[in-house]
């Protein structure tokens, strides 16, 4: 509610006064009975208090001007009106916020791209290499159709990291049979063989 600030009756014989100083400026808040301005009369100088709590909105009589008692010198807005205006503004902001949230909920959810490395995107050979070398296929840029990771992509990835494709393990065949050691056979010497042997020793 707008309130008119007038020059009050200061004494029985005082009919006018000069505003010497404004203690509040437009836009400033003021409490009830807080001094608003100073007035000089021919008998006394006084501070005029605010009749209510609110905000000073307009100064109608500047400093140094003399006016009669009862003249409107300023306008102010009571706190009750300001609180209502603030409440209305907050309600409007809350309604706008709810409308924004509703619009966001109506939006269709976006489908996230499928991560690279699923079973339907790789071949069995690539899957085997990935398992063998513990490779995250998501780190490999596929050059195949539709971004598929090919065997060549995996091998190149391993090569850049100083790894090579492991050679297949050798198949274990049956152990080779080891021939038993030859046994020396003692042959008894006949008189003829004994004579031949002695002859060979002498020669």
mmCIF file of C-alpha atoms in Angstrom:
data_model
loop_
_atom_site.group_PDB
_atom_site.id
_atom_site.type_symbol
_atom_site.label_atom_id
_atom_site.label_comp_id
_atom_site.label_asym_id
_atom_site.label_seq_id
_atom_site.Cartn_x
_atom_site.Cartn_y
_atom_site.Cartn_z
ATOM 1 C CA UNK A 1 0.000 0.000 0.000
ATOM 2 C CA UNK A 2 1.299 3.471 -0.892
ATOM 3 C CA UNK A 3 1.697 5.845 2.057
ATOM 4 C CA UNK A 4 1.968 9.650 1.852
ATOM 5 C CA UNK A 5 4.611 11.242 4.065
ATOM 6 C CA UNK A 6 3.479 14.724 5.142
ATOM 7 C CA UNK A 7 5.067 17.487 7.155
ATOM 8 C CA UNK A 8 3.551 16.881 10.587
ATOM 9 C CA UNK A 9 2.353 19.407 13.181
ATOM 10 C CA UNK A 10 5.420 20.265 15.208
ATOM 11 C CA UNK A 11 3.907 22.910 17.493
ATOM 12 C CA UNK A 12 0.736 24.929 18.003
ATOM 13 C CA UNK A 13 2.121 28.062 16.424
ATOM 14 C CA UNK A 14 4.242 26.339 13.744
ATOM 15 C CA UNK A 15 2.621 26.500 10.296
ATOM 16 C CA UNK A 16 5.581 25.711 8.040
ATOM 17 C CA UNK A 17 9.043 24.202 8.010
ATOM 18 C CA UNK A 18 12.133 23.796 5.860
ATOM 19 C CA UNK A 19 13.448 20.357 4.974
ATOM 20 C CA UNK A 20 17.140 20.515 5.727
ATOM 21 C CA UNK A 21 18.188 16.918 5.119
ATOM 22 C CA UNK A 22 16.763 13.647 3.852
ATOM 23 C CA UNK A 23 18.035 10.729 5.958
ATOM 24 C CA UNK A 24 16.738 8.099 3.520
ATOM 25 C CA UNK A 25 16.865 7.906 -0.264
ATOM 26 C CA UNK A 26 14.369 6.324 -2.701
ATOM 27 C CA UNK A 27 14.698 2.553 -2.764
ATOM 28 C CA UNK A 28 15.981 2.292 0.811
ATOM 29 C CA UNK A 29 14.081 0.360 3.444
ATOM 30 C CA UNK A 30 12.929 2.098 6.583
ATOM 31 C CA UNK A 31 11.590 0.835 9.889
ATOM 32 C CA UNK A 32 8.584 2.225 11.697
ATOM 33 C CA UNK A 33 9.500 5.337 13.725
ATOM 34 C CA UNK A 34 12.932 5.490 12.081
ATOM 35 C CA UNK A 35 13.911 9.105 11.182
ATOM 36 C CA UNK A 36 13.177 9.985 7.542
ATOM 37 C CA UNK A 37 14.174 13.647 7.259
ATOM 38 C CA UNK A 38 15.129 16.711 9.300
ATOM 39 C CA UNK A 39 12.954 19.852 9.492
ATOM 40 C CA UNK A 40 13.913 23.339 10.656
ATOM 41 C CA UNK A 41 11.275 25.762 11.956
ATOM 42 C CA UNK A 42 11.489 29.199 13.511
ATOM 43 C CA UNK A 43 11.314 27.591 16.934
ATOM 44 C CA UNK A 44 12.874 24.106 16.773
ATOM 45 C CA UNK A 45 14.766 21.627 14.588
ATOM 46 C CA UNK A 46 13.360 18.085 14.628
ATOM 47 C CA UNK A 47 13.706 14.699 12.918
ATOM 48 C CA UNK A 48 10.482 13.391 11.392
ATOM 49 C CA UNK A 49 10.011 9.603 11.878
ATOM 50 C CA UNK A 50 8.481 7.158 9.423
ATOM 51 C CA UNK A 51 4.820 6.359 10.118
ATOM 52 C CA UNK A 52 5.238 2.714 9.007
ATOM 53 C CA UNK A 53 7.776 0.118 7.941
ATOM 54 C CA UNK A 54 8.412 -0.083 4.222
ATOM 55 C CA UNK A 55 10.501 1.355 1.395
ATOM 56 C CA UNK A 56 10.871 5.030 0.491
ATOM 57 C CA UNK A 57 9.774 5.236 -3.144
ATOM 58 C CA UNK A 58 9.812 8.979 -3.992
ATOM 59 C CA UNK A 59 10.968 12.309 -2.550
ATOM 60 C CA UNK A 60 8.603 15.137 -3.565
ATOM 61 C CA UNK A 61 10.170 18.054 -1.681
ATOM 62 C CA UNK A 62 13.955 18.481 -2.013
ATOM 63 C CA UNK A 63 16.290 19.710 0.705
ATOM 64 C CA UNK A 64 16.217 23.447 1.387
ATOM 65 C CA UNK A 65 12.598 23.957 0.379
ATOM 66 C CA UNK A 66 10.034 25.381 2.823
ATOM 67 C CA UNK A 67 6.520 23.916 2.854
ATOM 68 C CA UNK A 68 3.403 24.251 4.980
ATOM 69 C CA UNK A 69 2.340 21.722 7.585
ATOM 70 C CA UNK A 70 0.361 18.856 6.012
ATOM 71 C CA UNK A 71 2.172 19.044 2.662
ATOM 72 C CA UNK A 72 3.053 15.669 1.135
ATOM 73 C CA UNK A 73 6.839 15.580 1.024
ATOM 74 C CA UNK A 74 7.472 11.920 0.046
ATOM 75 C CA UNK A 75 5.886 8.564 -0.840
ATOM 76 C CA UNK A 76 6.642 5.135 0.592
ATOM 77 C CA UNK A 77 5.430 1.575 0.097
ATOM 78 C CA UNK A 78 4.356 -0.445 3.123
ATOM 79 C CA UNK A 79 6.005 -3.802 3.796
ATOM 80 C CA UNK A 80 2.757 -5.742 3.465
ATOM 81 C CA UNK A 81 2.421 -4.773 -0.201
ATOM 82 C CA UNK A 82 6.066 -5.549 -0.874
ATOM 83 C CA UNK A 83 5.757 -8.974 0.714
ATOM 84 C CA UNK A 84 2.703 -9.700 -1.424
ATOM 85 C CA UNK A 85 4.577 -8.614 -4.558
ATOM 86 C CA UNK A 86 7.541 -10.805 -3.658
ATOM 87 C CA UNK A 87 5.236 -13.761 -2.998
ATOM 88 C CA UNK A 88 3.562 -13.238 -6.382
ATOM 89 C CA UNK A 89 6.952 -13.115 -8.112
ATOM 90 C CA UNK A 90 8.128 -16.284 -6.359
ATOM 91 C CA UNK A 91 4.910 -18.078 -7.304
ATOM 92 C CA UNK A 92 5.376 -17.078 -10.952
ATOM 93 C CA UNK A 93 8.977 -18.330 -10.926
ATOM 94 C CA UNK A 94 7.896 -21.621 -9.333
ATOM 95 C CA UNK A 95 5.204 -22.110 -11.993
ATOM 96 C CA UNK A 96 7.725 -21.434 -14.748
ATOM 97 C CA UNK A 97 10.146 -23.922 -13.168
ATOM 98 C CA UNK A 98 7.457 -26.637 -13.033
ATOM 99 C CA UNK A 99 6.628 -26.032 -16.694
ATOM 100 C CA UNK A 100 10.300 -26.404 -17.614
ATOM 101 C CA UNK A 101 10.548 -29.696 -15.717
ATOM 102 C CA UNK A 102 7.409 -30.990 -17.445
ATOM 103 C CA UNK A 103 8.844 -30.187 -20.881
ATOM 104 C CA UNK A 104 12.071 -32.006 -20.018
ATOM 105 C CA UNK A 105 10.123 -35.108 -18.916
ATOM 106 C CA UNK A 106 8.152 -35.185 -22.185
ATOM 107 C CA UNK A 107 11.332 -35.359 -24.257
ATOM 108 C CA UNK A 108 11.944 -38.836 -25.661
ATOM 109 C CA UNK A 109 14.902 -40.609 -24.117
ATOM 110 C CA UNK A 110 17.884 -40.709 -26.401
ATOM 111 C CA UNK A 111 19.275 -44.112 -27.248
ATOM 112 C CA UNK A 112 22.837 -44.563 -26.159
ATOM 113 C CA UNK A 113 25.214 -45.886 -28.828
ATOM 114 C CA UNK A 114 26.102 -49.536 -28.479
ATOM 115 C CA UNK A 115 29.563 -49.992 -27.049
ATOM 116 C CA UNK A 116 32.080 -51.578 -29.345
ATOM 117 C CA UNK A 117 33.029 -55.098 -28.450
ATOM 118 C CA UNK A 118 29.672 -56.894 -28.198
ATOM 119 C CA UNK A 119 29.336 -60.382 -29.604
ATOM 120 C CA UNK A 120 27.329 -59.346 -32.632
ATOM 121 C CA UNK A 121 29.941 -56.798 -33.689
ATOM 122 C CA UNK A 122 33.040 -59.026 -33.718
ATOM 123 C CA UNK A 123 34.084 -62.250 -35.401
ATOM 124 C CA UNK A 124 35.046 -65.411 -33.499
ATOM 125 C CA UNK A 125 38.711 -64.908 -34.487
ATOM 126 C CA UNK A 126 38.728 -61.396 -33.039
ATOM 127 C CA UNK A 127 36.992 -62.607 -29.883
ATOM 128 C CA UNK A 128 39.606 -65.343 -29.458
ATOM 129 C CA UNK A 129 42.487 -62.880 -29.846
ATOM 130 C CA UNK A 130 40.855 -60.467 -27.399
ATOM 131 C CA UNK A 131 40.480 -63.215 -24.808
ATOM 132 C CA UNK A 132 44.027 -64.503 -25.389
ATOM 133 C CA UNK A 133 45.700 -61.098 -24.926
ATOM 134 C CA UNK A 134 43.114 -59.591 -22.525
ATOM 135 C CA UNK A 135 42.297 -56.717 -24.902
ATOM 136 C CA UNK A 136 39.534 -54.151 -24.448
ATOM 137 C CA UNK A 137 38.109 -53.969 -27.972
ATOM 138 C CA UNK A 138 36.592 -50.595 -27.152
ATOM 139 C CA UNK A 139 40.100 -49.127 -27.382
ATOM 140 C CA UNK A 140 40.562 -50.344 -30.961
ATOM 141 C CA UNK A 141 39.197 -48.326 -33.866
ATOM 142 C CA UNK A 142 37.531 -50.747 -36.250
ATOM 143 C CA UNK A 143 38.128 -50.460 -39.977
ATOM 144 C CA UNK A 144 35.620 -53.073 -41.046
ATOM 145 C CA UNK A 145 32.057 -52.638 -42.269
ATOM 146 C CA UNK A 146 30.044 -50.517 -39.885
ATOM 147 C CA UNK A 147 33.068 -49.977 -37.668
ATOM 148 C CA UNK A 148 33.638 -53.658 -36.976
ATOM 149 C CA UNK A 149 36.966 -54.618 -35.459
ATOM 150 C CA UNK A 150 38.791 -57.015 -37.761
ATOM 151 C CA UNK A 151 41.611 -59.429 -37.084
ATOM 152 C CA UNK A 152 44.000 -57.055 -38.849
ATOM 153 C CA UNK A 153 42.933 -54.260 -36.482
ATOM 154 C CA UNK A 154 43.731 -56.429 -33.465
ATOM 155 C CA UNK A 155 47.111 -57.518 -34.861
ATOM 156 C CA UNK A 156 48.030 -53.921 -35.613
ATOM 157 C CA UNK A 157 46.969 -52.953 -32.088
ATOM 158 C CA UNK A 158 49.220 -55.668 -30.646
ATOM 159 C CA UNK A 159 52.100 -54.623 -32.890
ATOM 160 C CA UNK A 160 51.919 -51.019 -31.703
ATOM 161 C CA UNK A 161 52.301 -52.277 -28.150
ATOM 162 C CA UNK A 162 55.214 -54.570 -28.860
ATOM 163 C CA UNK A 163 53.134 -57.768 -28.756
ATOM 164 C CA UNK A 164 52.890 -60.453 -31.389
ATOM 165 C CA UNK A 165 50.357 -63.115 -32.095
ATOM 166 C CA UNK A 166 51.243 -66.155 -30.083
ATOM 167 C CA UNK A 167 52.220 -69.219 -32.088
ATOM 168 C CA UNK A 168 49.900 -72.197 -31.604
ATOM 169 C CA UNK A 169 51.252 -74.668 -29.060
ATOM 170 C CA UNK A 170 52.995 -77.766 -30.450
ATOM 171 C CA UNK A 171 50.998 -80.935 -30.267
ATOM 172 C CA UNK A 172 52.501 -83.509 -28.031
ATOM 173 C CA UNK A 173 52.944 -86.818 -29.889
ATOM 174 C CA UNK A 174 53.706 -90.203 -28.405
ATOM 175 C CA UNK A 175 57.127 -90.395 -26.812
ATOM 176 C CA UNK A 176 59.794 -91.973 -28.998
ATOM 177 C CA UNK A 177 60.682 -95.455 -27.969
ATOM 178 C CA UNK A 178 64.187 -95.753 -26.566
ATOM 179 C CA UNK A 179 66.060 -98.847 -27.666
ATOM 180 C CA UNK A 180 67.296 -100.891 -24.743
ATOM 181 C CA UNK A 181 71.087 -101.024 -24.297
ATOM 182 C CA UNK A 182 72.847 -103.845 -26.058
ATOM 183 C CA UNK A 183 73.958 -106.653 -23.801
ATOM 184 C CA UNK A 184 77.404 -108.117 -24.285
ATOM 185 C CA UNK A 185 77.282 -111.829 -24.841
ATOM 186 C CA UNK A 186 80.157 -113.959 -23.545
ATOM 187 C CA UNK A 187 81.176 -116.571 -26.084
ATOM 188 C CA UNK A 188 83.335 -119.424 -24.782
ATOM 189 C CA UNK A 189 86.717 -119.802 -26.628
ATOM 190 C CA UNK A 190 87.446 -123.006 -28.389
ATOM 191 C CA UNK A 191 91.095 -124.210 -28.727
ATOM 192 C CA UNK A 192 91.175 -122.967 -32.324
ATOM 193 C CA UNK A 193 89.765 -119.497 -31.451
ATOM 194 C CA UNK A 194 92.146 -119.259 -28.504
ATOM 195 C CA UNK A 195 95.132 -119.994 -30.785
ATOM 196 C CA UNK A 196 93.955 -117.358 -33.314
ATOM 197 C CA UNK A 197 93.578 -114.808 -30.557
ATOM 198 C CA UNK A 198 97.043 -115.445 -29.159
ATOM 199 C CA UNK A 199 98.497 -115.130 -32.663
ATOM 200 C CA UNK A 200 96.777 -111.768 -33.180
ATOM 201 C CA UNK A 201 98.100 -110.491 -29.864
ATOM 202 C CA UNK A 202 101.702 -111.453 -30.750
ATOM 203 C CA UNK A 203 101.468 -109.738 -34.116
#
